[in-house]
Amino acid sequence: MATELTGRVVVPGDPDYPEARTNLNLYRSKFPGAIVFCQEENDVLNALRFTREKEIPFRVRSGRHSYQNFSILNKGIVIDLSEMNKISVNVLRKTAVIAGGADLGHVYNTLWEHGLAIPGGTEYSVGAAGLTLGGGIGYLSRIFGLTCDNLIGVRIVVPKGDRSAQIVEATRWKNRELFWACCGGGGGNFGIVTQFKFRAHPIGDVSIFRIEWDFEQLERAYDKWQQWAPFTDEKLTSSIELHAKEQNLILAQGQYVGIKDELKKLIKPLVKSTNPRKVQIASVPFNKAFDYFNYPAGNIPSYFKRSGSFVYQPIPERGIKIMKYFLENTPNEDAAIWQQALTGAVQKVRPTESAFYHRKALIAQEYNTTWKKEGEASENVQWVKALRKYLSPYTDGDYVNWPDLSIDDWPTAYYGENFERLRKVKTKVDPTNVFRFQQSIPPYKK
Ligand SMILES: Cc1cc2nc3c(=O)[nH]c(=O)nc-3n(C[C@H](O)[C@H](O)[C@H](O)COP(=O)(O)OP(=O)(O)OC[C@H]3O[C@@H](n4cnc5c(N)ncnc54)[C@H](O)[C@@H]3O)c2cc1C
């Protein structure tokens, strides 16, 4: 018997369609033929079976944050999990079972009610699914590792035979290679994760800081930050934002899992060797900290182009001058370079131990532009492309969760030497390439 779509199905012409089809990035937005909002695992199974039986192209979506809109498509079907967002916490075992469609705000808030946390990203609306499957970088990374480093197991809907689908579990002991691939191999490649199980960490009060400099101090402030942030106490994770010259803002901030007096001592070398216009430190409950790092604007759909790279060695003076030049010549005042220090717990896992390859990098770096109208795309896209190119002598690769279609050698950029192993997993789990998009991992040909 032919499979029917189950769940809440939205099609063009429905009042809900405009909202249902819109992802966070409005640049190159798309018009799917249907969006199926799955309510339970069976809806996901049915959706995959339906698309296979009818040979309809499809994409998988949770938080809608894909930079390149890999989670939507024209004409085909979007299998959306955002209405499957239940979370259950086992306080004694310090574990959390998170449905495939939960967003980060829901994850942080629910775990916080039990005095627990998993290391995630910043914006509340980011999907736990996309974030975890690509790695997951945030303000707890240096103490607790990437989000995927805290993963215990997944339930995942994968292709079966010619036209069907099945649910499998993957952990460190069961379907081990698939589990390895789910820890940094990137969303949408192998199957549809309906459930994640995580190890969670007890958390209470944390200390946060904010340091601001004028734009003219960029070179010194940035250099001191990059010499300090990846090497300081691993309970402290810090970022730096280098904004367009018009904004006159260089901003370092961070979160320390410890008391304020200790944080004050830790940031002293950075403060003393530069001339900040503002320094703020506060001790707050963890929920206030994740609220502080969540920028409301980051949750609202807009036109944007983003790309990124990793920094393995401190950027020399010449590279910093290039960053400054680009920030003096931006397409608009919203362009920025954003960096976050890695090392610590991130580096304790070997590059091949999980699919997230860039373990030895000191810093993850992002190039961001946002604009207001469709017609402004080209100069923004060009700015990001040129910045990436000019910084390439001092940087390496890119984070798969910051995908960029203009990177030709994306397999090496995202996965380094893990790419061939990912292809082997793909060939085993999805030999006919059912899950595919512009930069998906291809199976080996038979
Ligand atoms: C404003 C903003 C802030 C961000 N902040 C951070 C941050 O702090 N740290 C960080 O590491 N990254 C961050 N990111 C990047 C983010 O991790 C990626 O964009 C991630 O892929 C988003 O996942 P999603 O579920 O929200 O997106 P979606 O667009 O829904 O999906 C992204 C990818 O995952 C696939 N996918 C989605 N759900 C599933 C599922 N259930 N099973 C299998 N595949 C699935 C999709 O097919 C797609 O390929 C940010 C992005 C934005 C736009």
Short mmCIF file of C-alpha atoms and ligand atoms in Angstrom, two decimals:
data_model
loop_
_atom_site.label_atom_id
_atom_site.label_comp_id
_atom_site.label_asym_id
_atom_site.label_seq_id
_atom_site.Cartn_x
_atom_site.Cartn_y
_atom_site.Cartn_z
CA MET A 1 0.00 0.00 0.00
CA ALA A 2 1.26 3.48 -0.85
CA THR A 3 2.43 5.56 2.11
CA GLU A 4 0.61 8.81 2.93
CA LEU A 5 2.16 11.91 4.47
CA THR A 6 1.18 12.26 8.12
CA GLY A 7 1.69 15.21 10.46
CA ARG A 8 0.78 18.84 9.73
CA VAL A 9 1.16 19.37 6.02
CA VAL A 10 1.39 22.92 4.64
CA VAL A 11 1.21 23.59 0.89
CA PRO A 12 1.31 26.73 -1.31
CA GLY A 13 -1.91 28.69 -0.93
CA ASP A 14 -2.34 27.75 2.76
CA PRO A 15 -2.37 30.77 5.10
CA ASP A 16 0.59 29.24 6.99
CA TYR A 17 2.69 28.73 3.85
CA PRO A 18 4.63 32.04 3.79
CA GLU A 19 5.88 31.53 7.36
CA ALA A 20 6.33 27.79 6.95
CA ARG A 21 8.60 28.13 3.91
CA THR A 22 10.77 30.93 5.32
CA ASN A 23 14.20 30.10 6.69
CA LEU A 24 16.38 32.46 8.71
CA ASN A 25 18.40 33.44 5.64
CA LEU A 26 16.17 35.29 3.16
CA TYR A 27 18.94 35.36 0.54
CA ARG A 28 18.00 32.86 -2.18
CA SER A 29 14.84 31.79 -0.36
CA LYS A 30 12.91 28.88 -1.82
CA PHE A 31 9.37 27.66 -2.51
CA PRO A 32 8.82 24.02 -1.50
CA GLY A 33 5.88 22.05 -2.84
CA ALA A 34 4.95 20.99 0.71
CA ILE A 35 6.27 21.26 4.22
CA VAL A 36 5.41 18.39 6.52
CA PHE A 37 5.64 19.33 10.20
CA CYS A 38 6.20 15.93 11.81
CA GLN A 39 4.57 15.42 15.20
CA GLU A 40 6.07 12.04 16.03
CA GLU A 41 8.73 9.64 14.79
CA ASN A 42 6.21 7.75 12.67
CA ASP A 43 5.50 10.93 10.66
CA VAL A 44 9.22 11.14 9.87
CA LEU A 45 9.27 7.51 8.71
CA ASN A 46 6.18 8.10 6.58
CA ALA A 47 7.64 11.26 5.07
CA LEU A 48 10.86 9.53 4.04
CA ARG A 49 8.95 6.53 2.65
CA PHE A 50 6.55 8.85 0.76
CA THR A 51 9.34 10.84 -0.89
CA ARG A 52 11.13 7.64 -1.87
CA GLU A 53 8.06 5.90 -3.27
CA LYS A 54 7.12 8.96 -5.33
CA GLU A 55 10.75 9.90 -6.09
CA ILE A 56 10.23 13.43 -4.83
CA PRO A 57 13.31 15.46 -3.82
CA PHE A 58 13.26 16.48 -0.16
CA ARG A 59 15.22 18.25 2.56
CA VAL A 60 15.32 17.86 6.34
CA ARG A 61 14.82 20.86 8.61
CA SER A 62 14.84 21.62 12.33
CA GLY A 63 15.95 25.13 13.34
CA ARG A 64 16.00 26.72 9.81
CA HIS A 65 19.47 28.26 10.37
CA SER A 66 21.42 26.72 7.49
CA TYR A 67 23.56 29.54 6.03
CA GLN A 68 23.09 28.18 2.52
CA ASN A 69 19.49 27.10 3.03
CA PHE A 70 20.39 23.44 2.63
CA SER A 71 17.24 22.65 4.64
CA ILE A 72 14.80 23.94 2.00
CA LEU A 73 14.32 23.50 -1.73
CA ASN A 74 12.07 24.51 -4.57
CA LYS A 75 9.14 22.23 -5.45
CA GLY A 76 10.07 19.21 -3.30
CA ILE A 77 9.13 18.34 0.27
CA VAL A 78 10.61 19.76 3.46
CA ILE A 79 10.54 17.25 6.32
CA ASP A 80 10.40 19.59 9.32
CA LEU A 81 10.93 18.36 12.88
CA SER A 82 10.46 21.65 14.76
CA GLU A 83 7.17 20.52 16.30
CA MET A 84 8.91 17.44 17.75
CA ASN A 85 10.66 19.23 20.59
CA LYS A 86 10.09 17.23 23.78
CA ILE A 87 12.96 17.10 26.26
CA SER A 88 13.25 14.73 29.21
CA VAL A 89 15.96 14.98 31.82
CA ASN A 90 17.32 12.28 34.10
CA VAL A 91 18.71 14.29 36.98
CA LEU A 92 20.33 11.32 38.73
CA ARG A 93 22.15 10.11 35.63
CA LYS A 94 22.71 13.66 34.35
CA THR A 95 21.40 12.84 30.90
CA ALA A 96 18.91 14.57 28.61
CA VAL A 97 16.89 13.07 25.78
CA ILE A 98 16.11 15.80 23.27
CA ALA A 99 13.70 15.40 20.36
CA GLY A 100 15.14 16.17 16.92
CA GLY A 101 13.31 19.47 16.48
CA ALA A 102 14.11 21.24 19.78
CA ASP A 103 15.82 24.60 19.56
CA LEU A 104 18.63 25.79 21.78
CA GLY A 105 16.52 28.18 23.86
CA HIS A 106 14.24 25.31 24.81
CA VAL A 107 17.23 23.06 25.54
CA TYR A 108 19.04 25.60 27.75
CA ASN A 109 15.87 26.59 29.64
CA THR A 110 14.67 23.04 30.26
CA LEU A 111 18.03 21.76 31.44
CA TRP A 112 18.54 24.85 33.60
CA GLU A 113 15.37 23.97 35.54
CA HIS A 114 17.37 20.94 36.74
CA GLY A 115 20.64 22.86 37.27
CA LEU A 116 22.17 21.21 34.20
CA ALA A 117 23.59 22.28 30.84
CA ILE A 118 25.04 20.90 27.64
CA PRO A 119 27.53 23.03 25.75
CA GLY A 120 25.58 24.59 22.86
CA GLY A 121 25.72 27.71 20.70
CA THR A 122 24.40 31.19 21.34
CA GLU A 123 21.16 32.06 19.49
CA TYR A 124 18.02 30.51 20.98
CA SER A 125 16.44 29.66 17.64
CA VAL A 126 19.35 27.53 16.38
CA GLY A 127 18.22 23.91 16.05
CA ALA A 128 19.92 21.46 18.39
CA ALA A 129 19.90 19.03 15.43
CA GLY A 130 21.92 21.02 12.89
CA LEU A 131 24.19 22.37 15.61
CA THR A 132 25.08 18.97 17.10
CA LEU A 133 25.46 17.10 13.81
CA GLY A 134 28.01 19.66 12.60
CA GLY A 135 29.88 19.97 15.94
CA GLY A 136 28.46 22.78 18.08
CA ILE A 137 30.65 25.65 19.28
CA GLY A 138 29.69 27.91 22.20
CA TYR A 139 30.64 29.56 25.47
CA LEU A 140 31.08 26.23 27.29
CA SER A 141 33.26 24.64 24.59
CA ARG A 142 36.61 25.03 26.31
CA ILE A 143 35.40 23.41 29.52
CA PHE A 144 32.88 20.80 28.26
CA GLY A 145 33.83 20.35 24.58
CA LEU A 146 31.69 20.68 21.49
CA THR A 147 27.99 19.85 21.63
CA CYS A 148 28.68 16.59 19.75
CA ASP A 149 31.34 15.61 22.29
CA ASN A 150 28.54 15.25 24.83
CA LEU A 151 26.37 13.08 22.63
CA ILE A 152 25.60 9.57 23.93
CA GLY A 153 23.40 8.36 21.12
CA VAL A 154 20.88 9.15 18.39
CA ARG A 155 17.74 7.64 16.92
CA ILE A 156 17.89 8.23 13.20
CA VAL A 157 15.56 7.45 10.28
CA VAL A 158 17.63 6.10 7.39
CA PRO A 159 16.85 4.63 3.95
CA LYS A 160 15.97 0.93 3.72
CA GLY A 161 16.08 -1.03 0.49
CA ASP A 162 14.82 0.57 -2.71
CA ARG A 163 11.95 2.65 -1.43
CA SER A 164 11.52 2.34 2.30
CA ALA A 165 12.91 3.72 5.56
CA GLN A 166 13.78 2.44 9.03
CA ILE A 167 14.75 3.72 12.44
CA VAL A 168 18.16 2.80 13.79
CA GLU A 169 20.01 3.71 16.96
CA ALA A 170 23.62 4.74 16.89
CA THR A 171 25.93 5.00 19.90
CA ARG A 172 29.58 4.44 20.65
CA TRP A 173 28.80 0.69 20.77
CA LYS A 174 26.01 0.22 18.25
CA ASN A 175 26.25 1.37 14.61
CA ARG A 176 29.52 2.94 15.72
CA GLU A 177 30.58 4.36 12.37
CA LEU A 178 27.23 6.12 11.91
CA PHE A 179 27.53 7.55 15.43
CA TRP A 180 31.06 8.75 14.64
CA ALA A 181 29.68 10.48 11.51
CA CYS A 182 26.87 12.14 13.51
CA CYS A 183 29.50 13.84 15.67
CA GLY A 184 30.54 16.59 13.27
CA GLY A 185 29.81 15.11 9.83
CA GLY A 186 27.11 17.70 9.17
CA GLY A 187 23.29 17.62 9.16
CA GLY A 188 21.22 16.17 6.32
CA ASN A 189 23.85 13.68 5.12
CA PHE A 190 22.90 10.28 6.51
CA GLY A 191 19.35 10.34 7.81
CA ILE A 192 16.86 12.22 9.95
CA VAL A 193 17.72 12.35 13.63
CA THR A 194 14.53 12.14 15.67
CA GLN A 195 16.18 11.98 19.08
CA PHE A 196 19.50 12.89 20.70
CA LYS A 197 20.69 11.64 24.08
CA PHE A 198 23.27 13.84 25.81
CA ARG A 199 25.44 13.81 28.88
CA ALA A 200 24.65 17.02 30.82
CA HIS A 201 26.77 18.97 33.30
CA PRO A 202 25.76 20.49 36.63
CA ILE A 203 25.92 24.28 36.46
CA GLY A 204 24.96 27.16 38.77
CA ASP A 205 26.39 30.67 38.80
CA VAL A 206 28.93 31.66 36.16
CA SER A 207 30.95 34.83 35.60
CA ILE A 208 30.80 36.78 32.35
CA PHE A 209 32.83 39.69 31.02
CA ARG A 210 32.56 42.33 28.33
CA ILE A 211 35.47 44.47 27.12
CA GLU A 212 35.07 47.19 24.49
CA TRP A 213 37.69 49.06 22.47
CA ASP A 214 37.52 51.78 19.83
CA PHE A 215 38.02 50.65 16.23
CA GLU A 216 41.41 52.38 16.02
CA GLN A 217 42.72 49.92 18.62
CA LEU A 218 41.79 46.91 16.52
CA GLU A 219 45.34 45.74 15.80
CA ARG A 220 46.57 45.77 19.38
CA ALA A 221 43.35 44.58 20.99
CA TYR A 222 42.91 41.74 18.51
CA ASP A 223 46.53 40.63 18.72
CA LYS A 224 46.46 40.53 22.51
CA TRP A 225 43.14 38.67 22.49
CA GLN A 226 44.37 35.97 20.08
CA GLN A 227 47.56 35.50 22.15
CA TRP A 228 45.45 35.15 25.28
CA ALA A 229 41.99 33.60 24.65
CA PRO A 230 43.01 30.12 23.40
CA PHE A 231 45.69 29.78 26.11
CA THR A 232 43.92 30.99 29.25
CA ASP A 233 42.15 28.76 31.82
CA GLU A 234 39.90 26.29 29.99
CA LYS A 235 36.97 27.12 32.24
CA LEU A 236 36.90 30.42 30.34
CA THR A 237 35.61 30.57 26.75
CA SER A 238 35.85 33.87 24.97
CA SER A 239 34.90 35.49 21.66
CA ILE A 240 35.86 38.68 19.88
CA GLU A 241 33.75 40.71 17.46
CA LEU A 242 35.49 43.06 15.05
CA HIS A 243 32.78 45.33 13.68
CA ALA A 244 32.75 47.58 10.61
CA LYS A 245 34.62 50.84 11.17
CA GLU A 246 31.37 52.88 11.32
CA GLN A 247 30.29 50.95 14.41
CA ASN A 248 33.51 51.85 16.25
CA LEU A 249 33.31 48.67 18.29
CA ILE A 250 35.76 45.90 19.03
CA LEU A 251 34.11 43.63 21.58
CA ALA A 252 35.54 40.71 23.56
CA GLN A 253 33.26 38.77 25.83
CA GLY A 254 33.26 35.43 27.54
CA GLN A 255 31.96 33.08 30.15
CA TYR A 256 33.93 31.61 33.05
CA VAL A 257 32.61 28.66 35.02
CA GLY A 258 33.91 30.00 38.31
CA ILE A 259 33.82 33.05 40.53
CA LYS A 260 34.12 36.70 39.53
CA ASP A 261 37.36 37.40 41.41
CA GLU A 262 39.11 34.60 39.53
CA LEU A 263 37.75 35.86 36.21
CA LYS A 264 39.02 39.35 37.05
CA LYS A 265 42.52 37.92 37.45
CA LEU A 266 42.24 35.91 34.24
CA ILE A 267 41.29 38.88 32.04
CA LYS A 268 43.92 41.13 33.61
CA PRO A 269 46.64 40.42 31.00
CA LEU A 270 44.21 41.41 28.23
CA VAL A 271 42.97 44.54 29.96
CA LYS A 272 46.42 45.70 31.12
CA SER A 273 48.12 45.40 27.75
CA THR A 274 45.40 47.26 25.82
CA ASN A 275 43.42 50.39 26.46
CA PRO A 276 39.75 49.39 26.65
CA ARG A 277 37.06 52.04 26.87
CA LYS A 278 34.85 49.77 28.95
CA VAL A 279 35.33 46.65 31.12
CA GLN A 280 32.41 44.88 32.77
CA ILE A 281 32.40 41.71 34.85
CA ALA A 282 29.42 40.10 36.51
CA SER A 283 28.56 36.96 38.37
CA VAL A 284 25.15 35.66 37.23
CA PRO A 285 23.07 32.47 37.28
CA PHE A 286 23.79 30.48 34.10
CA ASN A 287 20.33 31.26 32.66
CA LYS A 288 21.14 35.00 32.73
CA ALA A 289 24.40 34.28 30.92
CA PHE A 290 22.85 32.34 28.04
CA ASP A 291 20.20 35.04 27.83
CA TYR A 292 22.93 37.68 27.58
CA PHE A 293 24.75 35.88 24.75
CA ASN A 294 21.54 35.36 22.77
CA TYR A 295 21.31 38.36 20.40
CA PRO A 296 17.60 38.81 19.57
CA ALA A 297 18.47 40.04 16.05
CA GLY A 298 20.14 36.71 15.31
CA ASN A 299 16.76 34.98 15.59
CA ILE A 300 14.95 37.16 13.03
CA PRO A 301 15.01 36.29 9.32
CA SER A 302 17.26 38.60 7.28
CA TYR A 303 19.42 38.60 4.15
CA PHE A 304 22.90 37.40 4.99
CA LYS A 305 26.10 35.86 3.70
CA ARG A 306 28.41 34.14 6.11
CA SER A 307 31.50 32.03 5.75
CA GLY A 308 34.31 31.01 8.02
CA SER A 309 37.67 29.41 8.64
CA PHE A 310 39.86 28.12 11.43
CA VAL A 311 42.97 29.80 12.82
CA TYR A 312 45.69 27.29 13.70
CA GLN A 313 48.48 29.81 14.41
CA PRO A 314 48.09 33.36 15.70
CA ILE A 315 47.42 35.69 12.75
CA PRO A 316 50.56 37.74 11.99
CA GLU A 317 50.59 41.55 11.71
CA ARG A 318 50.06 41.43 7.95
CA GLY A 319 46.90 39.33 8.34
CA ILE A 320 45.53 41.63 11.04
CA LYS A 321 46.08 44.59 8.72
CA ILE A 322 44.03 42.78 6.06
CA MET A 323 41.19 42.27 8.55
CA LYS A 324 41.32 45.96 9.42
CA TYR A 325 41.34 46.99 5.76
CA PHE A 326 38.23 44.92 5.06
CA LEU A 327 36.44 46.35 8.09
CA GLU A 328 37.29 49.87 6.86
CA ASN A 329 35.77 48.99 3.49
CA THR A 330 32.56 47.12 4.23
CA PRO A 331 29.39 47.03 2.13
CA ASN A 332 27.47 48.35 5.13
CA GLU A 333 27.87 48.88 8.88
CA ASP A 334 26.60 45.41 9.75
CA ALA A 335 29.59 43.56 8.31
CA ALA A 336 31.84 41.95 10.91
CA ILE A 337 34.44 39.35 11.73
CA TRP A 338 33.61 37.14 14.70
CA GLN A 339 35.95 34.71 16.41
CA GLN A 340 35.74 32.25 19.22
CA ALA A 341 38.62 30.61 21.06
CA LEU A 342 38.74 26.80 20.95
CA THR A 343 41.41 24.50 22.50
CA GLY A 344 40.77 23.18 26.04
CA ALA A 345 38.26 20.31 25.96
CA VAL A 346 37.80 20.68 22.17
CA GLN A 347 41.45 19.80 21.64
CA LYS A 348 41.36 16.80 23.96
CA VAL A 349 39.56 14.79 21.26
CA ARG A 350 41.78 13.75 18.34
CA PRO A 351 40.89 15.09 14.84
CA THR A 352 39.91 11.62 13.65
CA GLU A 353 38.19 10.51 16.85
CA SER A 354 34.94 12.18 15.78
CA ALA A 355 33.92 13.55 12.38
CA PHE A 356 34.64 17.13 13.57
CA TYR A 357 38.13 17.48 12.17
CA HIS A 358 39.44 20.91 13.22
CA ARG A 359 40.37 19.93 16.77
CA LYS A 360 43.79 21.50 16.74
CA ALA A 361 42.63 24.95 15.69
CA LEU A 362 43.11 27.78 18.18
CA ILE A 363 40.14 29.78 16.96
CA ALA A 364 36.99 29.41 14.85
CA GLN A 365 36.46 32.49 12.71
CA GLU A 366 33.35 33.77 10.93
CA TYR A 367 32.89 36.43 8.24
CA ASN A 368 29.43 38.01 8.38
CA THR A 369 27.41 40.42 6.33
CA THR A 370 23.72 41.27 6.56
CA TRP A 371 21.72 43.52 4.27
CA LYS A 372 18.24 44.93 3.93
CA LYS A 373 17.09 44.40 0.32
CA GLU A 374 17.48 41.59 -2.23
CA GLY A 375 19.37 43.86 -4.67
CA GLU A 376 22.25 44.42 -2.22
CA ALA A 377 23.43 40.81 -2.30
CA SER A 378 26.28 40.97 -4.76
CA GLU A 379 28.57 43.47 -2.97
CA ASN A 380 27.99 41.66 0.34
CA VAL A 381 28.70 38.22 -1.07
CA GLN A 382 31.76 39.63 -2.81
CA TRP A 383 33.06 41.17 0.43
CA VAL A 384 32.88 37.84 2.26
CA LYS A 385 34.47 35.99 -0.64
CA ALA A 386 37.37 38.45 -0.94
CA LEU A 387 37.96 38.57 2.83
CA ARG A 388 38.09 34.77 2.98
CA LYS A 389 40.53 34.69 0.07
CA TYR A 390 42.85 37.37 1.44
CA LEU A 391 42.96 35.76 4.88
CA SER A 392 43.53 32.27 3.47
CA PRO A 393 47.34 32.35 3.94
CA TYR A 394 46.70 32.63 7.69
CA THR A 395 43.67 30.37 8.06
CA ASP A 396 42.55 26.84 7.27
CA GLY A 397 39.35 25.06 6.23
CA ASP A 398 35.84 26.00 7.33
CA TYR A 399 33.31 24.75 9.86
CA VAL A 400 30.64 22.57 8.22
CA ASN A 401 27.99 24.47 10.21
CA TRP A 402 29.12 27.64 8.43
CA PRO A 403 28.83 26.22 4.92
CA ASP A 404 29.74 28.32 1.93
CA LEU A 405 28.91 27.32 -1.65
CA SER A 406 31.80 29.37 -2.98
CA ILE A 407 34.35 27.02 -1.37
CA ASP A 408 35.35 24.66 -4.20
CA ASP A 409 37.31 22.17 -2.14
CA TRP A 410 34.66 21.95 0.57
CA PRO A 411 35.33 18.25 1.43
CA THR A 412 38.84 19.11 2.60
CA ALA A 413 37.79 22.45 4.07
CA TYR A 414 35.09 20.91 6.29
CA TYR A 415 36.38 17.42 6.91
CA GLY A 416 40.13 17.22 6.22
CA GLU A 417 41.28 13.60 6.36
CA ASN A 418 37.90 12.47 7.75
CA PHE A 419 36.21 12.86 4.38
CA GLU A 420 36.97 9.38 3.02
CA ARG A 421 35.71 7.71 6.20
CA LEU A 422 32.52 9.80 5.97
CA ARG A 423 32.07 8.58 2.40
CA LYS A 424 32.39 4.98 3.61
CA VAL A 425 29.67 5.58 6.23
CA LYS A 426 27.51 7.23 3.58
CA THR A 427 27.98 4.30 1.19
CA LYS A 428 26.87 1.87 3.88
CA VAL A 429 23.90 3.88 5.24
CA ASP A 430 22.68 5.63 2.09
CA PRO A 431 24.25 3.90 -0.95
CA THR A 432 21.86 5.44 -3.47
CA ASN A 433 22.38 9.00 -2.18
CA VAL A 434 18.81 9.59 -1.04
CA PHE A 435 20.01 12.38 1.25
CA ARG A 436 21.63 14.88 -1.06
CA PHE A 437 22.14 18.61 -1.46
CA GLN A 438 24.81 20.85 -3.00
CA GLN A 439 27.54 19.97 -0.51
CA SER A 440 26.35 16.60 0.81
CA ILE A 441 28.77 13.72 1.27
CA PRO A 442 28.63 11.50 -1.83
CA PRO A 443 28.61 7.68 -1.54
CA TYR A 444 31.17 5.69 -3.52
CA LYS A 445 29.86 4.53 -6.88
CA LYS A 446 29.24 0.76 -7.16
C1 LIG B 1 22.13 33.32 13.95
C2 LIG B 1 22.95 32.07 13.97
C3 LIG B 1 23.68 31.77 15.11
C4 LIG B 1 24.47 30.61 15.16
N1 LIG B 1 25.22 30.35 16.28
C5 LIG B 1 25.99 29.24 16.31
C6 LIG B 1 26.80 28.94 17.47
O1 LIG B 1 26.78 29.67 18.46
N2 LIG B 1 27.56 27.82 17.43
C7 LIG B 1 27.60 26.99 16.36
O2 LIG B 1 28.31 26.00 16.39
N3 LIG B 1 26.87 27.26 15.26
C8 LIG B 1 26.07 28.35 15.22
N4 LIG B 1 25.34 28.62 14.09
C9 LIG B 1 25.42 27.71 12.95
C10 LIG B 1 24.46 26.54 13.17
O3 LIG B 1 25.07 25.58 13.99
C11 LIG B 1 24.11 25.89 11.82
O4 LIG B 1 23.50 26.85 11.00
C12 LIG B 1 23.23 24.65 12.02
O5 LIG B 1 23.33 23.84 10.88
C13 LIG B 1 21.79 25.06 12.24
O6 LIG B 1 20.97 23.95 12.46
P1 LIG B 1 19.39 24.14 12.34
O7 LIG B 1 18.76 22.87 12.76
O8 LIG B 1 19.00 25.40 13.02
O9 LIG B 1 19.20 24.47 10.82
P2 LIG B 1 18.46 23.76 9.60
O10 LIG B 1 18.53 24.78 8.50
O11 LIG B 1 17.12 23.27 9.98
O12 LIG B 1 19.39 22.52 9.29
C14 LIG B 1 20.78 22.65 9.07
C15 LIG B 1 21.31 21.38 8.42
O13 LIG B 1 21.04 20.26 9.25
C16 LIG B 1 20.14 19.35 8.62
N5 LIG B 1 19.18 18.90 9.64
C17 LIG B 1 18.29 19.66 10.32
N6 LIG B 1 17.61 18.91 11.18
C18 LIG B 1 18.06 17.63 11.04
C19 LIG B 1 17.71 16.40 11.65
N7 LIG B 1 16.77 16.33 12.61
N8 LIG B 1 18.36 15.29 11.26
C20 LIG B 1 19.32 15.34 10.31
N9 LIG B 1 19.68 16.50 9.69
C21 LIG B 1 19.05 17.63 10.05
C22 LIG B 1 19.50 20.12 7.49
O14 LIG B 1 19.07 19.28 6.46
C23 LIG B 1 20.62 21.07 7.09
O15 LIG B 1 21.53 20.43 6.24
C24 LIG B 1 24.52 29.76 14.03
C25 LIG B 1 23.77 30.05 12.90
C26 LIG B 1 23.00 31.20 12.86
C27 LIG B 1 22.23 31.52 11.61
#
